[in-house]
Coordinates of C-alpha atoms in Angstrom, one line a residue:
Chain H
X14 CA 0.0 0.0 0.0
X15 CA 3.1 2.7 0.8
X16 CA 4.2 4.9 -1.9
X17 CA 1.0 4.2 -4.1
X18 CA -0.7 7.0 -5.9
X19 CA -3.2 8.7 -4.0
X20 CA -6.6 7.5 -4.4
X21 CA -9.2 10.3 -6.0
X22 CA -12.7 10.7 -4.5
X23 CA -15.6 11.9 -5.4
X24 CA -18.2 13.2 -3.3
X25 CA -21.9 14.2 -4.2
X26 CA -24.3 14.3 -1.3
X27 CA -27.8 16.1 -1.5
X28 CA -27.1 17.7 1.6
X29 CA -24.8 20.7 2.1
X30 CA -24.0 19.8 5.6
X31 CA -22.9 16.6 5.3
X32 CA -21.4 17.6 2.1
X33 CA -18.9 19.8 4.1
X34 CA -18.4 16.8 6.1
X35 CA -17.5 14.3 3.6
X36 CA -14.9 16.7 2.0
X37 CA -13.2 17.6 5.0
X38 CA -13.5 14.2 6.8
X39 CA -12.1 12.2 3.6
X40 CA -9.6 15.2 2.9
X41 CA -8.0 14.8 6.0
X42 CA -7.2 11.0 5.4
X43 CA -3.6 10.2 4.2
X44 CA -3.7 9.1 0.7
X45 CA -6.9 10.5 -0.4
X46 CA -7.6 13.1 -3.0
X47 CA -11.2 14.1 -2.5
X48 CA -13.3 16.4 -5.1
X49 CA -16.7 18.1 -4.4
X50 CA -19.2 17.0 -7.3
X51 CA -19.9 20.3 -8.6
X52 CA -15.9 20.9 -9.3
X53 CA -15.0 20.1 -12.6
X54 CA -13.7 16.7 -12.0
X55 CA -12.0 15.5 -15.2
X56 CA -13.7 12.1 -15.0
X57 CA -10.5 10.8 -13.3
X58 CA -11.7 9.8 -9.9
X59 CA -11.3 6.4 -8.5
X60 CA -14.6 6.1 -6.0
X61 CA -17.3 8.0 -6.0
X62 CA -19.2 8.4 -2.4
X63 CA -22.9 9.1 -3.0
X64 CA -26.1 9.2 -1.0
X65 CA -29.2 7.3 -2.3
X66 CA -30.6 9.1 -4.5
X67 CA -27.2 10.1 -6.5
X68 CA -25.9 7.1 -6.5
X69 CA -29.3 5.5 -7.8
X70 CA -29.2 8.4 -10.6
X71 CA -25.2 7.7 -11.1
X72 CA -25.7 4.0 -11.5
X73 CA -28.6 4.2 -13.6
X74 CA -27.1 6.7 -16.3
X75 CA -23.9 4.5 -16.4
X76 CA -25.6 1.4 -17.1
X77 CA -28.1 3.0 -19.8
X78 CA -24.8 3.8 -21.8
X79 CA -24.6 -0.4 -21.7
X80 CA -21.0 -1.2 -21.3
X81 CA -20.5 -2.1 -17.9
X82 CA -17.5 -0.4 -16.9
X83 CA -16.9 2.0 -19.6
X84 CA -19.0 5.1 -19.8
X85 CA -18.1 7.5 -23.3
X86 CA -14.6 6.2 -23.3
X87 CA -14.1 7.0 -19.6
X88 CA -14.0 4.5 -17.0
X89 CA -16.4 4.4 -14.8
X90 CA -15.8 5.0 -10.9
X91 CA -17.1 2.7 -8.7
X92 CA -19.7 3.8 -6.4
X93 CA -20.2 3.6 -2.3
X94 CA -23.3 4.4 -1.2
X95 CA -23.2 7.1 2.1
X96 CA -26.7 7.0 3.5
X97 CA -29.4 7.0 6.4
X98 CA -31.5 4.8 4.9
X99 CA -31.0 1.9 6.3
X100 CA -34.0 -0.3 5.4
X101 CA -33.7 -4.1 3.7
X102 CA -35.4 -3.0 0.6
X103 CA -33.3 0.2 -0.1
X104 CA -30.1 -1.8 0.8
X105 CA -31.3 -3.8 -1.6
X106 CA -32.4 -1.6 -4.4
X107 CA -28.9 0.0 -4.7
X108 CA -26.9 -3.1 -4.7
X109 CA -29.4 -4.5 -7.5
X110 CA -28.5 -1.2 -9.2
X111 CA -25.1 -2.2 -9.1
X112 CA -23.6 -0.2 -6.2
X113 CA -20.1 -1.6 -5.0
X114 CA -20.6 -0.6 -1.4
X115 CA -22.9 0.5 1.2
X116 CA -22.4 2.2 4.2
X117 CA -24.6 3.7 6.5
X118 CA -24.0 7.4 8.0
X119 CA -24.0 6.6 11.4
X120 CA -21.0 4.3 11.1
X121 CA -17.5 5.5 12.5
X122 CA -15.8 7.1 9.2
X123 CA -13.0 4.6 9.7
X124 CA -15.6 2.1 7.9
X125 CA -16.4 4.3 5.2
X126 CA -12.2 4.8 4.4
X127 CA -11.9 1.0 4.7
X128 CA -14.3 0.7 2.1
X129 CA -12.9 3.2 -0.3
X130 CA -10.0 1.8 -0.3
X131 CA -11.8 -2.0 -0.4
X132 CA -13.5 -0.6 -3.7
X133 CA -10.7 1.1 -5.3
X134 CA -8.6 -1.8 -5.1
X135 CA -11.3 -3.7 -6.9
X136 CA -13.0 -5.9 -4.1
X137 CA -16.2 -6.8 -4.4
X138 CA -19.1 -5.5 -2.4
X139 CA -18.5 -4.0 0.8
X140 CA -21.4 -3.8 3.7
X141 CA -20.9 -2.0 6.7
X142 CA -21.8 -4.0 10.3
X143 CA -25.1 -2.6 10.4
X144 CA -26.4 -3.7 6.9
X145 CA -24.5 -6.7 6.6
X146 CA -26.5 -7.7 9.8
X147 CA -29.6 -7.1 8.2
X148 CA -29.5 -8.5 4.6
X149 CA -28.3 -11.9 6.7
X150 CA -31.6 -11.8 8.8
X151 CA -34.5 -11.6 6.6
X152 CA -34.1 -13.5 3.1
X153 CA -32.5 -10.8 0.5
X154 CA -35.3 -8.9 -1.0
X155 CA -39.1 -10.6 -1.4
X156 CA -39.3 -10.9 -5.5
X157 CA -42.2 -9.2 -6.3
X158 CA -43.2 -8.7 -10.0
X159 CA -43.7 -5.6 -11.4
X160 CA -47.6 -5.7 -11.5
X161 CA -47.9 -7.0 -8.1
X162 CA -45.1 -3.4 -7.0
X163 CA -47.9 -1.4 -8.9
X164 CA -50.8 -3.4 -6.4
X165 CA -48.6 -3.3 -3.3
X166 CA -48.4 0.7 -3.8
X167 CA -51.4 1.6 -3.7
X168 CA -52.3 -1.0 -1.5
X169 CA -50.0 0.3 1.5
X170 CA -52.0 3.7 0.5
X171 CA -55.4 1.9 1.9
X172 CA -56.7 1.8 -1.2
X173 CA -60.0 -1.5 -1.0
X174 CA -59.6 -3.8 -4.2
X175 CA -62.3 -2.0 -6.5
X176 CA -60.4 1.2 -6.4
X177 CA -56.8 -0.2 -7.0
X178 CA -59.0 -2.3 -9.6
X179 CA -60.0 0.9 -11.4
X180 CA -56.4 2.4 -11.1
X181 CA -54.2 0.2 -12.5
X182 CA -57.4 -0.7 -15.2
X183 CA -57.5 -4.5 -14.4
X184 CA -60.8 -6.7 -12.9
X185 CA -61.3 -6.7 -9.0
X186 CA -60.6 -10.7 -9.3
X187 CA -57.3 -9.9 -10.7
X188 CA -56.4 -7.6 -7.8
X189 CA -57.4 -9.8 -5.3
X190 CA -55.6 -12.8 -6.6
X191 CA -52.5 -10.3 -6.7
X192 CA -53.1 -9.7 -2.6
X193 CA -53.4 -13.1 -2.2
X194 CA -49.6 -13.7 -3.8
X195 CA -47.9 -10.8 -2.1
X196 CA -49.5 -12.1 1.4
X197 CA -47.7 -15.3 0.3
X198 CA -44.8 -14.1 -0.3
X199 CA -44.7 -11.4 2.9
X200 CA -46.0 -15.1 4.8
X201 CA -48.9 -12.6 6.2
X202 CA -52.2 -13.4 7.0
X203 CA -54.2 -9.6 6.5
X204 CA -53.6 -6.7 4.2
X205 CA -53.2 -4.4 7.4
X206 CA -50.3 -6.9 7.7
X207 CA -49.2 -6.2 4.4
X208 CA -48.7 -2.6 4.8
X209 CA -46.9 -3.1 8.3
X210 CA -44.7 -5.2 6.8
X211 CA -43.9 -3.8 3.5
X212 CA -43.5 -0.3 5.0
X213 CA -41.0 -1.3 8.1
X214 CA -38.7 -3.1 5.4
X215 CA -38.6 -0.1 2.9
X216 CA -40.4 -2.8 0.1
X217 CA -42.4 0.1 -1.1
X218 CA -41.2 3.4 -2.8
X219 CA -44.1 6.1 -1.5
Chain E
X109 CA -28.0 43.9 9.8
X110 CA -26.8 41.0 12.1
X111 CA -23.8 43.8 13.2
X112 CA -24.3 43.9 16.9
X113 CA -23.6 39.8 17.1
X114 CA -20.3 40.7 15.4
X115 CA -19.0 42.6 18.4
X116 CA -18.7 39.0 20.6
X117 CA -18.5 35.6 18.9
X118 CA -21.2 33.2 19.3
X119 CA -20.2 30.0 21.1
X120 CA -21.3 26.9 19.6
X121 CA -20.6 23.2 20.7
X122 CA -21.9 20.5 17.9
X123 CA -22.6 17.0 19.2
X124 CA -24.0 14.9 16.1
X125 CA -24.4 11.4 16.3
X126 CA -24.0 11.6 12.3
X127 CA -20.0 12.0 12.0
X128 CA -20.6 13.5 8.6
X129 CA -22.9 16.2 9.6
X130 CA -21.1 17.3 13.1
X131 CA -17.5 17.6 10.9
X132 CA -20.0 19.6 8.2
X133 CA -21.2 21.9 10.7
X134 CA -18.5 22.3 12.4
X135 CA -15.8 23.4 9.4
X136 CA -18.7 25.4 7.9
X137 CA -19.0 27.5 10.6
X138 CA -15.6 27.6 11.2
X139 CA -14.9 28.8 7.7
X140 CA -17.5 32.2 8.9
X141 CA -16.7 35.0 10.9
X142 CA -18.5 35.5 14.0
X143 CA -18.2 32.2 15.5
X144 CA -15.7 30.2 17.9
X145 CA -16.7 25.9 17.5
X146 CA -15.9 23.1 19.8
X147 CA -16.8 19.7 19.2
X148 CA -18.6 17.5 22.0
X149 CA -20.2 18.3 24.8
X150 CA -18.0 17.7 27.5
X151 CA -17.1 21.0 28.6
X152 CA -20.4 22.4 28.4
X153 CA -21.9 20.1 31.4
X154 CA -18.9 21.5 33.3
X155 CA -20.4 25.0 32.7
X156 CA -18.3 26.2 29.7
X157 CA -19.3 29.6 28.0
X158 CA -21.5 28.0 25.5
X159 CA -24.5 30.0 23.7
X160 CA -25.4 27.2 21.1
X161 CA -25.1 23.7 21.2
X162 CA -26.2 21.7 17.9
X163 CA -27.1 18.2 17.9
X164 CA -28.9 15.2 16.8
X165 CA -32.7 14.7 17.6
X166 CA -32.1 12.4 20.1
X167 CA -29.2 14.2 22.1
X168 CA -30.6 17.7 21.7
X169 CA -34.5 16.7 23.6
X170 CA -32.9 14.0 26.0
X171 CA -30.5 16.7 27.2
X172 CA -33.1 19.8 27.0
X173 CA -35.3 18.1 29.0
X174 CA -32.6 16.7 31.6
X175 CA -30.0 20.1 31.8
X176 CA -30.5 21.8 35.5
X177 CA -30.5 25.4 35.2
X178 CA -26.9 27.4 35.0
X179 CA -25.0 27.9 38.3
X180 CA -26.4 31.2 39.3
X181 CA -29.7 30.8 37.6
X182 CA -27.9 31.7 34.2
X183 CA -29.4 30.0 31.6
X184 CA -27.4 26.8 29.7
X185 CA -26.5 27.3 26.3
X186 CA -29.7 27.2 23.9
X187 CA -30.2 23.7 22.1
X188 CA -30.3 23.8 18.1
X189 CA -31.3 20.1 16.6
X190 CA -30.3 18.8 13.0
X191 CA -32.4 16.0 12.2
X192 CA -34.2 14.5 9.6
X193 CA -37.0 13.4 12.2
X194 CA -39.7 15.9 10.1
X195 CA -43.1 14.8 11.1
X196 CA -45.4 16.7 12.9
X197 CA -45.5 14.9 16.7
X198 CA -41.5 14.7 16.3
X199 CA -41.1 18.5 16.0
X200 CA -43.3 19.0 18.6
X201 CA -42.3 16.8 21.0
X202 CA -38.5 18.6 20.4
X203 CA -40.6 22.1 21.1
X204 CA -42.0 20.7 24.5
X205 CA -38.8 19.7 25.7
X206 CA -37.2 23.0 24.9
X207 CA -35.2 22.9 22.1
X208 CA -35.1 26.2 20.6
X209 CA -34.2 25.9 17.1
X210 CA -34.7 23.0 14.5
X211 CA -33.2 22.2 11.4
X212 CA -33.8 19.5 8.7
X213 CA -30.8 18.0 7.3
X214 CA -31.0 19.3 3.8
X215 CA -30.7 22.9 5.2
X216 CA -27.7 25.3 3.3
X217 CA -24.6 26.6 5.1
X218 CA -26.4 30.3 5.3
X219 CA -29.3 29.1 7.2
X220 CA -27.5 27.0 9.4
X221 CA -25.3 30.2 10.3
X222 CA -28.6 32.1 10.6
X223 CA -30.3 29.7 12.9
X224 CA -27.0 29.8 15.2
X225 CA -27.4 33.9 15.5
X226 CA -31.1 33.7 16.0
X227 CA -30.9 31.1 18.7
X228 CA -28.0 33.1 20.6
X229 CA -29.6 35.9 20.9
X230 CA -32.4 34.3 22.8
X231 CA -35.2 33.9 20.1
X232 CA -36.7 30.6 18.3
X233 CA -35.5 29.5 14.7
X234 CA -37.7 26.8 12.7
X235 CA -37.0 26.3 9.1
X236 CA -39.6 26.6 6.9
X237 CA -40.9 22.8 6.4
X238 CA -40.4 22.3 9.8
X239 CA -42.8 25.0 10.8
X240 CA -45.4 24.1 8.1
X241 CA -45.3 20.6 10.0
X242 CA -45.9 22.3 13.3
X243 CA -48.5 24.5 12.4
X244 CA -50.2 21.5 10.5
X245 CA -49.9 19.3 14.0
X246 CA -51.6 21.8 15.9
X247 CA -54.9 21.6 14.4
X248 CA -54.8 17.6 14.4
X249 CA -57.0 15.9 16.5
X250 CA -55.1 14.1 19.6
X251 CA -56.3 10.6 20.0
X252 CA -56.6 8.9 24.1
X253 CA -54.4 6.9 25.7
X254 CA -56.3 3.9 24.8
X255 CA -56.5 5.0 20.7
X256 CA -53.3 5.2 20.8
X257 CA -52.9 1.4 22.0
X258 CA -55.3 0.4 19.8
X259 CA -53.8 1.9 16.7
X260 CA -50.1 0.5 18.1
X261 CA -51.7 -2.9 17.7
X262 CA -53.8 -2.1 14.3
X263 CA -50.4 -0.8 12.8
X264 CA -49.1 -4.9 13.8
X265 CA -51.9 -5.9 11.9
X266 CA -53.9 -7.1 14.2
X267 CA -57.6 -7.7 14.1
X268 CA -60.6 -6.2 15.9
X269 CA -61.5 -9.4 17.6
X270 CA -57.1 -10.2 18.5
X271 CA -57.1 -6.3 19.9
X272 CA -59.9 -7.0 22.2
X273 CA -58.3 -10.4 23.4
X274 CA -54.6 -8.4 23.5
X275 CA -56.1 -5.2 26.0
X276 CA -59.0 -7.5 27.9
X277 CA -61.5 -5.6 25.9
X278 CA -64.8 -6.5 23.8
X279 CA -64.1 -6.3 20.0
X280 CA -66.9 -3.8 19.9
X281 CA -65.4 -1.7 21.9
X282 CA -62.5 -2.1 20.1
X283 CA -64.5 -1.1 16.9
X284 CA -65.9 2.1 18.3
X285 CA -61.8 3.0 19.3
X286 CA -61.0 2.3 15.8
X287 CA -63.9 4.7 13.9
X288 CA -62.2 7.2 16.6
X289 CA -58.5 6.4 15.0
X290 CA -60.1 6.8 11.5
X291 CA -62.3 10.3 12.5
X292 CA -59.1 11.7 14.1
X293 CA -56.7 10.8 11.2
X294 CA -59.3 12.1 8.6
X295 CA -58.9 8.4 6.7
X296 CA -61.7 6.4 5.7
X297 CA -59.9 2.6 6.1
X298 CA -57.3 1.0 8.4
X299 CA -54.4 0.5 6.6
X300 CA -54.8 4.1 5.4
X301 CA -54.6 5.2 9.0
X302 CA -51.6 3.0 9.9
X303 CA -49.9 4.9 6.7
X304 CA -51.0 8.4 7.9
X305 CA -50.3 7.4 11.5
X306 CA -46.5 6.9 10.7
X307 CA -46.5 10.3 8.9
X308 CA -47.7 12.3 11.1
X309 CA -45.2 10.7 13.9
X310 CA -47.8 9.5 16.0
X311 CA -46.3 6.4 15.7
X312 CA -42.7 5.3 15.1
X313 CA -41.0 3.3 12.9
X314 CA -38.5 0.9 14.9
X315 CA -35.5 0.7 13.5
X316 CA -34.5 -2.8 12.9

């Protein structure tokens, strides 16, 4: 690890506070280079620390250009998610969306260097304690399909059968077969149950 | 405008269970004239000079409501919280315990500063979703003791009839506690009340 190159990181967090934070917390760290996101950054830097929603947006524009890894000739940086959100399906979410680490904003910052450096040297996914703990407790991520996310949302809103029914333009039957595979899968007995459940671990996007 | 604060620096410990956000706070107001930062709260208890101490949610009302009066009656420093606890029974639970200012975690550097100066010189700072969130709580209905349990239970997903057996209570009874929940919270079925419940703070999520 002595006399390497210093490691560049990039830092774009919706919040100006914590903004301020990351740049002056990672800046301090021996062998780290760290760049605000609205500096021109020349596309050269090695990580890039994100909370959820830019990372989600960062991921999701690098894969649409298709070549995983390369981005208009540049390569891509891989990406640590910084964030408070710390619920099963969010964790979930990002990693699906192909986020190389996650680390929670409570953690001591020593975790989040130790993953920046875990990522930069090109080792695979890094979890922080706290999420690692809770992707091995419940099974990874309930596999809903895409029509039964579209029920579940406006179930979780209260919504009674008929009026998701008319919503989503499908027959009442339909609907209800739907609540009777997401209870299933949730291994829940009442819709009430449902919403408990799907709202504690994050499984719906309000 | 904000001269007269320029004569004497403002004091101002941060205590911020979020490393990110106390180290943010702390070199952006260190980076601004007008203010002298120290980081924890150790010297403060010991009756340090401080006129501003930010903090988490948690921190900011345990301490608020727990701090003995100054020696000499002086008051202790004023407690400013940074949170991102924005629902309606949060914020004013924070108010009843005395905090005096509260901030939402998306704030700017310049309003941070400004809540700082408005809370040292004695006076209240909310930002501006926070207040709308106060304002709306005050005209919301405030559901009994007993709603409360009830809805605590409805949010498990529990039944009428598995209420009533869980409190020692008939499921009518239960029933007539429940059209309460649903009047109060201006929702016309359950699960629609367990949604708004958790929005408005009346109940909390438990983190896992």
């Amino acid at each position: 690890m002595t006399g390497s190159l210093d490691l560049y990181v990039r830092v774009c967090h919706g919040d100006p506070l914590a903004m301020a934070g990351l740049v002056s917390l990672i800046g301090e760290e021996p062998g780290f280079q760290v760049q605000a996101e609205n500096e021109p950054g020349e596309g050269m830097a090695d990580v890039v620390v994100a909370d959820h929603a830019c990372a989600l947006n960062l991921l999701a524009s690098a894969s649409a250009v298709d070549q995983p890894g390369v981005a208009g000739g540049f390569r891509m940086p891989r990406v640590i998610v910084l964030t408070r959100r710390d619920k099963e399906g969010e964790v979930m979410r990002a990693i699906a969306s192909g986020a190389h680490g996650y680390v929670r904003q409570d953690a001591d910052p020593a975790e989040l260097m130790d993953a920046i450096r875990h990522v930069a040297r090109g080792g695979s996914l890094y979890l922080c304690k706290g999420t690692k703990a809770l992707i091995r407790h419940g099974k990874p991520c309930v596999g809903f399909t895409a029509r039964e996310e579209d029920v579940l949302r406006y179930l979780v809103k209260g919504d009674c059968n008929k009026g998701i029914a008319r919503e989503l333009d499908i027959s009442a039957n339909t609907v209800k077969a739907h609540v009777a595979r997401i209870c299933e899968k949730l291994h829940v007995g009442s819709r009430a149950q449902v919403a408990a459940k799907a709202t504690q671990r994050g499984l719906v996007r309000v | 405008m904000t001269a007269p604060t320029q004569a004497r620096p403002i004091h101002v410990a941060v205590a911020h269970r979020d490393p990110y956000v106390a180290a943010g706070i702390a070199s952006l107001l260190r980076s601004r004239a007008g203010f002298v930062v120290q980081s924890g709260l150790t010297d403060v208890d010991g009756g340090g000079a401080v006129d501003v101490l930010v903090t988490d949610y948690a921190t900011g009302v345990h301490k608020t409501a727990n701090v003995p009066p100054g020696p000499g009656g002086s008051a202790p420093g004023s407690f400013l919280v940074v949170t991102d606890q924005s629902t309606g029974w949060q914020i004013r639970r924070a108010v009843d315990a005395g905090v005096r200012g509260y901030l939402l975690h998306d704030c700017s550097a310049e309003e941070l500063s400004e809540a700082v100066r408005c809370v040292a010189e004695g006076r209240r700072y909310l930002s501006c979703p926070v207040a709308d969130q106060l304002l709306d709580n005050l005209s919301s209905a405030v559901p009994t003791a007993r709603e409360l349990e009830v809805l605590r239970l409805m949010a498990q997903g529990l039944a009428n009839k598995d209420i009533g057996r869980r409190l020692g209570i008939g499921e009518g009874t239960v029933k007539a506690h429940v059209k309460a929940i649903l009047r109060k919270l201006r929702k016309p079925t359950r699960v629609a009340a367990i949604g708004e419940a958790f929005r408005c703070g009346l109940l909390l999520e438990a983190s896992p």
